[in-house]
């Protein structure tokens, strides 16, 4: 297990469409473990493989610190409702912005042994699933931000330039 370098905005790897995984392998298992390590180290709730420079359709999510999910080749198959709230990304450190997402999503994916499964998420988990799946198509949350991005470290000081 190892911490990998998180790619940040400006790195072209974040704009690419990732390739599906065709079979489980020790390399993929190592990637997933490294992605969890890297995400927890950075205090994130989700991480997609392109964020560590790997153009494969792999996502890890843990919105509570005790609820780890591995999504391989994820595909959102159902969405309901709407939530608007602050969203950030480990590839754009220190920033966040208001994004409206579905309040419920159902995603089909494969687990680490390439067994298909479904995951349903509400609230933050739904938001994280949407955010991470978009990374696999080279899309970042800034395209959805309503208004301006703001600085995470500044609380309730919207006048600051
Ligand atoms: Zn992100």
Short mmCIF file of N, CA and C and ligand atoms in Angstrom, two decimals:
data_model
loop_
_atom_site.label_atom_id
_atom_site.label_comp_id
_atom_site.label_asym_id
_atom_site.label_seq_id
_atom_site.Cartn_x
_atom_site.Cartn_y
_atom_site.Cartn_z
N UNK A 1 0.84 -1.20 0.00
CA UNK A 1 0.00 0.00 0.00
C UNK A 1 0.88 1.24 0.00
N UNK A 2 0.37 2.24 -0.66
CA UNK A 2 1.19 3.45 -0.80
C UNK A 2 0.30 4.65 -1.08
N UNK A 3 0.81 5.79 -0.71
CA UNK A 3 0.15 7.04 -1.05
C UNK A 3 0.61 7.43 -2.46
N UNK A 4 -0.35 7.69 -3.32
CA UNK A 4 0.02 8.14 -4.67
C UNK A 4 -0.17 9.65 -4.78
N UNK A 5 0.48 10.22 -5.76
CA UNK A 5 0.40 11.67 -5.97
C UNK A 5 -0.96 12.01 -6.60
N UNK A 6 -1.64 12.96 -6.00
CA UNK A 6 -2.94 13.38 -6.54
C UNK A 6 -2.72 14.45 -7.60
N UNK A 7 -3.23 14.17 -8.79
CA UNK A 7 -3.10 15.12 -9.90
C UNK A 7 -4.08 16.28 -9.68
N UNK A 8 -3.65 17.46 -10.06
CA UNK A 8 -4.51 18.63 -9.85
C UNK A 8 -4.86 19.27 -11.19
N UNK A 9 -5.84 20.17 -11.10
CA UNK A 9 -6.38 20.83 -12.29
C UNK A 9 -5.24 21.44 -13.11
N UNK A 10 -5.33 21.22 -14.42
CA UNK A 10 -4.25 21.63 -15.31
C UNK A 10 -3.54 20.41 -15.86
N UNK A 11 -3.61 19.31 -15.10
CA UNK A 11 -3.04 18.04 -15.57
C UNK A 11 -4.03 17.42 -16.56
N UNK A 12 -3.56 17.16 -17.76
CA UNK A 12 -4.47 16.72 -18.82
C UNK A 12 -5.08 15.34 -18.54
N UNK A 13 -4.46 14.58 -17.65
CA UNK A 13 -4.98 13.26 -17.34
C UNK A 13 -6.42 13.37 -16.77
N UNK A 14 -6.73 14.52 -16.18
CA UNK A 14 -8.06 14.72 -15.58
C UNK A 14 -9.13 15.01 -16.62
N UNK A 15 -8.73 15.19 -17.86
CA UNK A 15 -9.70 15.52 -18.91
C UNK A 15 -9.98 14.34 -19.84
N UNK A 16 -9.37 13.20 -19.55
CA UNK A 16 -9.47 12.05 -20.46
C UNK A 16 -10.63 11.12 -20.06
N UNK A 17 -11.13 10.39 -21.05
CA UNK A 17 -12.11 9.34 -20.79
C UNK A 17 -11.35 8.06 -20.44
N UNK A 18 -11.74 7.45 -19.31
CA UNK A 18 -11.01 6.28 -18.81
C UNK A 18 -11.52 4.99 -19.45
N UNK A 19 -10.65 3.99 -19.48
CA UNK A 19 -10.99 2.70 -20.07
C UNK A 19 -11.60 1.76 -19.02
N UNK A 20 -12.57 0.93 -19.46
CA UNK A 20 -13.13 -0.04 -18.53
C UNK A 20 -12.10 -1.09 -18.12
N UNK A 21 -12.32 -1.67 -16.94
CA UNK A 21 -11.52 -2.79 -16.47
C UNK A 21 -12.14 -4.06 -17.05
N UNK A 22 -11.32 -4.95 -17.60
CA UNK A 22 -11.87 -6.17 -18.19
C UNK A 22 -11.74 -7.38 -17.27
N UNK A 23 -10.72 -7.38 -16.43
CA UNK A 23 -10.60 -8.49 -15.48
C UNK A 23 -9.85 -8.04 -14.24
N UNK A 24 -10.14 -8.76 -13.14
CA UNK A 24 -9.46 -8.47 -11.89
C UNK A 24 -7.99 -8.87 -12.01
N UNK A 25 -7.13 -8.16 -11.30
CA UNK A 25 -5.70 -8.50 -11.34
C UNK A 25 -5.05 -7.96 -10.08
N UNK A 26 -3.90 -8.51 -9.71
CA UNK A 26 -3.18 -7.98 -8.55
C UNK A 26 -2.90 -6.48 -8.69
N UNK A 27 -2.68 -6.05 -9.92
CA UNK A 27 -2.37 -4.64 -10.17
C UNK A 27 -3.57 -3.74 -9.83
N UNK A 28 -4.76 -4.22 -10.20
CA UNK A 28 -5.98 -3.45 -9.89
C UNK A 28 -6.22 -3.43 -8.38
N UNK A 29 -5.99 -4.58 -7.72
CA UNK A 29 -6.17 -4.63 -6.27
C UNK A 29 -5.21 -3.67 -5.57
N UNK A 30 -3.98 -3.63 -6.05
CA UNK A 30 -3.01 -2.71 -5.48
C UNK A 30 -3.43 -1.26 -5.72
N UNK A 31 -3.93 -0.99 -6.92
CA UNK A 31 -4.41 0.36 -7.24
C UNK A 31 -5.51 0.78 -6.27
N UNK A 32 -6.47 -0.12 -6.03
CA UNK A 32 -7.59 0.20 -5.15
C UNK A 32 -7.11 0.49 -3.72
N UNK A 33 -6.21 -0.35 -3.22
CA UNK A 33 -5.68 -0.14 -1.86
C UNK A 33 -4.94 1.20 -1.78
N UNK A 34 -4.15 1.48 -2.80
CA UNK A 34 -3.42 2.76 -2.83
C UNK A 34 -4.39 3.94 -2.90
N UNK A 35 -5.48 3.75 -3.66
CA UNK A 35 -6.45 4.85 -3.78
C UNK A 35 -7.12 5.12 -2.43
N UNK A 36 -7.46 4.07 -1.68
CA UNK A 36 -8.01 4.28 -0.33
C UNK A 36 -7.00 5.01 0.55
N UNK A 37 -5.75 4.53 0.56
CA UNK A 37 -4.71 5.18 1.37
C UNK A 37 -4.59 6.66 1.02
N UNK A 38 -4.57 6.92 -0.28
CA UNK A 38 -4.38 8.29 -0.77
C UNK A 38 -5.57 9.17 -0.39
N UNK A 39 -6.78 8.61 -0.53
CA UNK A 39 -8.00 9.36 -0.19
C UNK A 39 -8.05 9.67 1.30
N UNK A 40 -7.79 8.66 2.14
CA UNK A 40 -7.86 8.88 3.60
C UNK A 40 -6.79 9.88 4.05
N UNK A 41 -5.60 9.74 3.48
CA UNK A 41 -4.49 10.65 3.82
C UNK A 41 -4.86 12.10 3.52
N UNK A 42 -5.61 12.29 2.41
CA UNK A 42 -5.97 13.64 1.99
C UNK A 42 -7.30 14.09 2.60
N UNK A 43 -7.89 13.24 3.45
CA UNK A 43 -9.17 13.54 4.10
C UNK A 43 -10.28 13.76 3.07
N UNK A 44 -10.26 12.99 2.00
CA UNK A 44 -11.31 13.07 1.00
C UNK A 44 -12.39 12.03 1.26
N UNK A 45 -13.52 12.16 0.57
CA UNK A 45 -14.60 11.18 0.69
C UNK A 45 -14.73 10.34 -0.58
N UNK A 46 -13.92 10.66 -1.58
CA UNK A 46 -13.95 9.88 -2.81
C UNK A 46 -12.72 10.16 -3.64
N UNK A 47 -12.36 9.19 -4.47
CA UNK A 47 -11.20 9.37 -5.35
C UNK A 47 -11.41 8.50 -6.58
N UNK A 48 -11.11 9.06 -7.74
CA UNK A 48 -11.22 8.32 -8.99
C UNK A 48 -9.80 8.07 -9.53
N UNK A 49 -9.63 6.94 -10.22
CA UNK A 49 -8.30 6.53 -10.68
C UNK A 49 -7.56 7.62 -11.48
N UNK A 50 -8.24 8.38 -12.36
CA UNK A 50 -7.49 9.40 -13.10
C UNK A 50 -6.86 10.45 -12.18
N UNK A 51 -7.40 10.60 -10.97
CA UNK A 51 -6.82 11.57 -10.03
C UNK A 51 -5.45 11.13 -9.53
N UNK A 52 -5.14 9.83 -9.69
CA UNK A 52 -3.78 9.38 -9.41
C UNK A 52 -3.07 8.98 -10.70
N UNK A 53 -3.58 9.47 -11.83
CA UNK A 53 -2.89 9.32 -13.10
C UNK A 53 -3.16 8.03 -13.83
N UNK A 54 -4.16 7.27 -13.38
CA UNK A 54 -4.48 5.98 -14.01
C UNK A 54 -5.80 6.10 -14.77
N UNK A 55 -5.76 5.88 -16.07
CA UNK A 55 -6.95 6.09 -16.90
C UNK A 55 -7.81 4.83 -16.96
N UNK A 56 -8.26 4.40 -15.81
CA UNK A 56 -9.12 3.23 -15.71
C UNK A 56 -10.36 3.57 -14.90
N UNK A 57 -11.46 2.83 -15.20
CA UNK A 57 -12.74 3.17 -14.58
C UNK A 57 -12.86 2.53 -13.18
N UNK A 58 -12.15 3.14 -12.25
CA UNK A 58 -12.13 2.69 -10.85
C UNK A 58 -12.36 3.89 -9.95
N UNK A 59 -13.26 3.69 -8.97
CA UNK A 59 -13.58 4.75 -8.02
C UNK A 59 -13.58 4.16 -6.62
N UNK A 60 -13.08 4.91 -5.65
CA UNK A 60 -13.29 4.54 -4.25
C UNK A 60 -14.02 5.69 -3.56
N UNK A 61 -14.90 5.32 -2.62
CA UNK A 61 -15.71 6.30 -1.91
C UNK A 61 -15.82 5.86 -0.45
N UNK A 62 -15.72 6.81 0.46
CA UNK A 62 -16.05 6.54 1.86
C UNK A 62 -16.49 7.86 2.48
N UNK A 63 -17.78 8.03 2.65
CA UNK A 63 -18.29 9.34 3.10
C UNK A 63 -18.31 9.47 4.61
N UNK A 64 -18.11 8.36 5.34
CA UNK A 64 -18.18 8.44 6.80
C UNK A 64 -16.87 8.04 7.47
N UNK A 65 -15.93 7.48 6.71
CA UNK A 65 -14.73 6.93 7.31
C UNK A 65 -14.90 5.48 7.72
N UNK A 66 -16.12 4.96 7.62
CA UNK A 66 -16.39 3.57 8.01
C UNK A 66 -17.27 2.87 6.99
N UNK A 67 -17.31 3.41 5.77
CA UNK A 67 -18.26 2.89 4.79
C UNK A 67 -17.59 2.84 3.41
N UNK A 68 -16.49 2.06 3.30
CA UNK A 68 -15.73 2.07 2.05
C UNK A 68 -16.45 1.35 0.90
N UNK A 69 -16.44 1.97 -0.25
CA UNK A 69 -17.02 1.37 -1.45
C UNK A 69 -16.00 1.38 -2.57
N UNK A 70 -15.92 0.27 -3.30
CA UNK A 70 -15.10 0.18 -4.51
C UNK A 70 -16.07 0.04 -5.68
N UNK A 71 -15.96 0.93 -6.64
CA UNK A 71 -16.83 0.86 -7.82
C UNK A 71 -15.94 0.72 -9.05
N UNK A 72 -16.03 -0.44 -9.70
CA UNK A 72 -15.30 -0.67 -10.94
C UNK A 72 -16.30 -0.63 -12.10
N UNK A 73 -15.95 0.09 -13.14
CA UNK A 73 -16.84 0.30 -14.29
C UNK A 73 -18.24 0.77 -13.85
N UNK A 74 -18.32 1.76 -12.97
CA UNK A 74 -19.64 2.16 -12.46
C UNK A 74 -20.50 2.81 -13.53
N UNK A 75 -21.80 2.60 -13.37
CA UNK A 75 -22.77 3.18 -14.30
C UNK A 75 -24.00 3.57 -13.49
N UNK A 76 -24.30 4.85 -13.48
CA UNK A 76 -25.48 5.32 -12.74
C UNK A 76 -26.72 4.95 -13.54
N UNK A 77 -27.63 4.21 -12.91
CA UNK A 77 -28.79 3.70 -13.63
C UNK A 77 -30.09 4.35 -13.18
N UNK A 78 -30.06 5.06 -12.06
CA UNK A 78 -31.28 5.71 -11.59
C UNK A 78 -30.91 6.91 -10.73
N UNK A 79 -31.65 8.00 -10.88
CA UNK A 79 -31.46 9.16 -10.02
C UNK A 79 -32.83 9.70 -9.63
N UNK A 80 -32.89 10.31 -8.45
CA UNK A 80 -34.13 10.92 -7.97
C UNK A 80 -33.79 12.15 -7.16
N UNK A 81 -34.71 13.12 -7.21
CA UNK A 81 -34.62 14.26 -6.32
C UNK A 81 -33.48 15.19 -6.64
N UNK A 82 -33.22 16.10 -5.72
CA UNK A 82 -32.25 17.15 -5.95
C UNK A 82 -31.69 17.61 -4.61
N UNK A 83 -30.40 17.89 -4.58
CA UNK A 83 -29.78 18.50 -3.41
C UNK A 83 -28.81 19.55 -3.92
N UNK A 84 -28.75 20.66 -3.22
CA UNK A 84 -27.79 21.71 -3.57
C UNK A 84 -26.89 21.95 -2.36
N UNK A 85 -25.60 21.89 -2.60
CA UNK A 85 -24.68 22.09 -1.48
C UNK A 85 -23.26 22.26 -1.97
N UNK A 86 -22.39 22.51 -1.01
CA UNK A 86 -20.98 22.72 -1.31
C UNK A 86 -20.31 21.43 -1.75
N UNK A 87 -19.48 21.55 -2.76
CA UNK A 87 -18.75 20.39 -3.25
C UNK A 87 -17.31 20.80 -3.50
N UNK A 88 -16.40 19.91 -3.22
CA UNK A 88 -14.99 20.17 -3.47
C UNK A 88 -14.35 18.94 -4.10
N UNK A 89 -13.06 19.04 -4.38
CA UNK A 89 -12.38 17.95 -5.07
C UNK A 89 -10.91 17.96 -4.67
N UNK A 90 -10.36 16.79 -4.43
CA UNK A 90 -8.94 16.69 -4.05
C UNK A 90 -8.03 17.19 -5.17
N UNK A 91 -8.56 17.26 -6.40
CA UNK A 91 -7.76 17.74 -7.52
C UNK A 91 -7.84 19.26 -7.68
N UNK A 92 -8.63 19.90 -6.80
CA UNK A 92 -8.66 21.37 -6.76
C UNK A 92 -8.63 21.77 -5.29
N UNK A 93 -7.47 21.58 -4.67
CA UNK A 93 -7.40 21.72 -3.22
C UNK A 93 -7.76 23.12 -2.75
N UNK A 94 -8.44 23.16 -1.62
CA UNK A 94 -8.74 24.44 -0.97
C UNK A 94 -9.94 25.17 -1.50
N UNK A 95 -10.58 24.61 -2.55
CA UNK A 95 -11.71 25.31 -3.16
C UNK A 95 -12.98 24.48 -3.03
N UNK A 96 -14.11 25.18 -3.07
CA UNK A 96 -15.39 24.48 -3.19
C UNK A 96 -16.40 25.40 -3.84
N UNK A 97 -17.54 24.82 -4.22
CA UNK A 97 -18.58 25.60 -4.86
C UNK A 97 -19.90 24.87 -4.77
N UNK A 98 -20.98 25.64 -4.98
CA UNK A 98 -22.33 25.09 -4.89
C UNK A 98 -22.66 24.27 -6.13
N UNK A 99 -23.08 23.03 -5.90
CA UNK A 99 -23.46 22.17 -7.01
C UNK A 99 -24.77 21.47 -6.67
N UNK A 100 -25.66 21.41 -7.64
CA UNK A 100 -26.91 20.67 -7.48
C UNK A 100 -26.73 19.28 -8.08
N UNK A 101 -27.06 18.29 -7.28
CA UNK A 101 -26.94 16.88 -7.68
C UNK A 101 -28.25 16.17 -7.35
N UNK A 102 -28.47 14.98 -7.91
CA UNK A 102 -29.59 14.16 -7.44
C UNK A 102 -29.41 13.83 -5.96
N UNK A 103 -30.51 13.65 -5.26
CA UNK A 103 -30.44 13.32 -3.83
C UNK A 103 -30.37 11.81 -3.61
N UNK A 104 -30.69 11.09 -4.67
CA UNK A 104 -30.63 9.62 -4.61
C UNK A 104 -30.05 9.12 -5.92
N UNK A 105 -29.12 8.20 -5.86
CA UNK A 105 -28.67 7.53 -7.08
C UNK A 105 -28.54 6.03 -6.84
N UNK A 106 -28.78 5.30 -7.91
CA UNK A 106 -28.47 3.87 -7.90
C UNK A 106 -27.40 3.65 -8.95
N UNK A 107 -26.33 2.95 -8.57
CA UNK A 107 -25.23 2.73 -9.48
C UNK A 107 -24.98 1.22 -9.61
N UNK A 108 -24.75 0.79 -10.83
CA UNK A 108 -24.32 -0.59 -11.08
C UNK A 108 -22.81 -0.57 -11.23
N UNK A 109 -22.14 -1.54 -10.66
CA UNK A 109 -20.68 -1.58 -10.77
C UNK A 109 -20.20 -3.01 -10.54
N UNK A 110 -18.89 -3.18 -10.61
CA UNK A 110 -18.27 -4.47 -10.30
C UNK A 110 -17.40 -4.29 -9.07
N UNK A 111 -17.33 -5.34 -8.25
CA UNK A 111 -16.46 -5.26 -7.08
C UNK A 111 -15.03 -5.67 -7.46
N UNK A 112 -14.18 -5.78 -6.45
CA UNK A 112 -12.76 -6.02 -6.70
C UNK A 112 -12.52 -7.38 -7.38
N UNK A 113 -13.48 -8.29 -7.23
CA UNK A 113 -13.37 -9.60 -7.89
C UNK A 113 -14.19 -9.67 -9.18
N UNK A 114 -14.61 -8.48 -9.64
CA UNK A 114 -15.39 -8.34 -10.87
C UNK A 114 -16.76 -9.02 -10.78
N UNK A 115 -17.30 -9.06 -9.58
CA UNK A 115 -18.69 -9.49 -9.39
C UNK A 115 -19.58 -8.27 -9.48
N UNK A 116 -20.65 -8.35 -10.30
CA UNK A 116 -21.52 -7.19 -10.42
C UNK A 116 -22.35 -6.96 -9.15
N UNK A 117 -22.61 -5.72 -8.83
CA UNK A 117 -23.48 -5.39 -7.70
C UNK A 117 -24.10 -4.03 -7.95
N UNK A 118 -25.06 -3.69 -7.10
CA UNK A 118 -25.69 -2.37 -7.16
C UNK A 118 -25.51 -1.67 -5.83
N UNK A 119 -25.35 -0.38 -5.88
CA UNK A 119 -25.24 0.43 -4.67
C UNK A 119 -26.23 1.59 -4.79
N UNK A 120 -26.98 1.80 -3.71
CA UNK A 120 -27.87 2.96 -3.65
C UNK A 120 -27.28 3.96 -2.67
N UNK A 121 -27.36 5.22 -3.00
CA UNK A 121 -26.84 6.24 -2.10
C UNK A 121 -27.77 7.43 -2.05
N UNK A 122 -27.82 8.04 -0.86
CA UNK A 122 -28.58 9.28 -0.68
C UNK A 122 -27.64 10.34 -0.13
N UNK A 123 -28.04 11.58 -0.25
CA UNK A 123 -27.28 12.67 0.36
C UNK A 123 -25.84 12.71 -0.13
N UNK A 124 -24.90 12.76 0.83
CA UNK A 124 -23.49 12.90 0.47
C UNK A 124 -22.98 11.72 -0.36
N UNK A 125 -23.47 10.52 -0.07
CA UNK A 125 -23.04 9.36 -0.86
C UNK A 125 -23.50 9.50 -2.31
N UNK A 126 -24.72 9.96 -2.51
CA UNK A 126 -25.22 10.18 -3.88
C UNK A 126 -24.36 11.23 -4.59
N UNK A 127 -24.05 12.29 -3.86
CA UNK A 127 -23.21 13.36 -4.43
C UNK A 127 -21.84 12.81 -4.81
N UNK A 128 -21.25 12.02 -3.92
CA UNK A 128 -19.90 11.49 -4.18
C UNK A 128 -19.92 10.54 -5.38
N UNK A 129 -20.94 9.71 -5.48
CA UNK A 129 -21.03 8.78 -6.62
C UNK A 129 -21.07 9.57 -7.93
N UNK A 130 -21.92 10.61 -7.98
CA UNK A 130 -22.02 11.42 -9.21
C UNK A 130 -20.68 12.07 -9.53
N UNK A 131 -20.07 12.68 -8.51
CA UNK A 131 -18.81 13.41 -8.69
C UNK A 131 -17.71 12.48 -9.20
N UNK A 132 -17.57 11.31 -8.56
CA UNK A 132 -16.47 10.41 -8.93
C UNK A 132 -16.70 9.77 -10.29
N UNK A 133 -17.95 9.40 -10.59
CA UNK A 133 -18.22 8.79 -11.90
C UNK A 133 -17.90 9.77 -13.03
N UNK A 134 -18.15 11.05 -12.80
CA UNK A 134 -17.84 12.04 -13.84
C UNK A 134 -16.34 12.14 -14.11
N UNK A 135 -15.53 11.94 -13.07
CA UNK A 135 -14.08 11.96 -13.28
C UNK A 135 -13.67 10.95 -14.34
N UNK A 136 -14.39 9.82 -14.40
CA UNK A 136 -14.02 8.75 -15.33
C UNK A 136 -14.27 9.16 -16.78
N UNK A 137 -15.06 10.21 -16.96
CA UNK A 137 -15.28 10.75 -18.31
C UNK A 137 -14.58 12.09 -18.50
N UNK A 138 -13.65 12.37 -17.62
CA UNK A 138 -12.84 13.59 -17.76
C UNK A 138 -13.58 14.86 -17.40
N UNK A 139 -14.65 14.71 -16.60
CA UNK A 139 -15.45 15.89 -16.23
C UNK A 139 -15.22 16.23 -14.76
N UNK A 140 -15.00 17.51 -14.49
CA UNK A 140 -14.84 17.93 -13.09
C UNK A 140 -16.01 18.79 -12.65
N UNK A 141 -16.20 18.85 -11.33
CA UNK A 141 -17.42 19.46 -10.78
C UNK A 141 -17.56 20.94 -11.09
N UNK A 142 -16.44 21.60 -11.45
CA UNK A 142 -16.51 23.04 -11.69
C UNK A 142 -17.49 23.39 -12.81
N UNK A 143 -17.72 22.45 -13.75
CA UNK A 143 -18.66 22.74 -14.84
C UNK A 143 -20.09 22.90 -14.30
N UNK A 144 -20.34 22.41 -13.09
CA UNK A 144 -21.69 22.48 -12.52
C UNK A 144 -21.86 23.59 -11.49
N UNK A 145 -20.75 24.26 -11.14
CA UNK A 145 -20.81 25.19 -10.01
C UNK A 145 -21.71 26.38 -10.33
N UNK A 146 -22.61 26.65 -9.38
CA UNK A 146 -23.51 27.81 -9.48
C UNK A 146 -22.84 28.96 -8.75
N UNK A 147 -22.60 30.05 -9.46
CA UNK A 147 -21.88 31.17 -8.84
C UNK A 147 -20.38 30.93 -8.90
N UNK A 148 -19.69 31.43 -7.89
CA UNK A 148 -18.23 31.39 -7.89
C UNK A 148 -17.71 30.25 -7.03
N UNK A 149 -16.56 29.74 -7.40
CA UNK A 149 -15.82 28.87 -6.49
C UNK A 149 -15.36 29.73 -5.32
N UNK A 150 -15.34 29.15 -4.13
CA UNK A 150 -14.78 29.91 -3.02
C UNK A 150 -13.72 29.12 -2.29
N UNK A 151 -13.03 29.85 -1.43
CA UNK A 151 -11.90 29.29 -0.71
C UNK A 151 -12.40 28.54 0.51
N UNK A 152 -11.99 27.28 0.65
CA UNK A 152 -12.44 26.45 1.77
C UNK A 152 -12.03 26.99 3.12
N UNK A 153 -10.91 27.68 3.16
CA UNK A 153 -10.37 28.10 4.45
C UNK A 153 -11.05 29.37 4.95
N UNK A 154 -11.77 30.04 4.07
CA UNK A 154 -12.46 31.26 4.47
C UNK A 154 -13.93 30.92 4.74
N UNK A 155 -14.37 31.16 5.96
CA UNK A 155 -15.73 30.83 6.34
C UNK A 155 -16.59 32.08 6.34
N UNK A 156 -17.64 32.07 5.57
CA UNK A 156 -18.63 33.15 5.53
C UNK A 156 -18.00 34.52 5.27
N UNK A 157 -17.09 34.57 4.33
CA UNK A 157 -16.54 35.88 3.95
C UNK A 157 -16.56 35.96 2.43
N UNK A 158 -17.75 36.16 1.92
CA UNK A 158 -17.91 36.09 0.47
C UNK A 158 -17.43 37.35 -0.24
N UNK A 159 -17.15 38.39 0.52
CA UNK A 159 -16.69 39.65 -0.10
C UNK A 159 -15.22 39.57 -0.50
N UNK A 160 -14.49 38.66 0.12
CA UNK A 160 -13.05 38.56 -0.17
C UNK A 160 -12.79 38.26 -1.64
N UNK A 161 -11.84 38.95 -2.20
CA UNK A 161 -11.45 38.67 -3.59
C UNK A 161 -10.21 37.81 -3.59
ZN1 LIG B 1 -13.05 15.10 -7.63
#
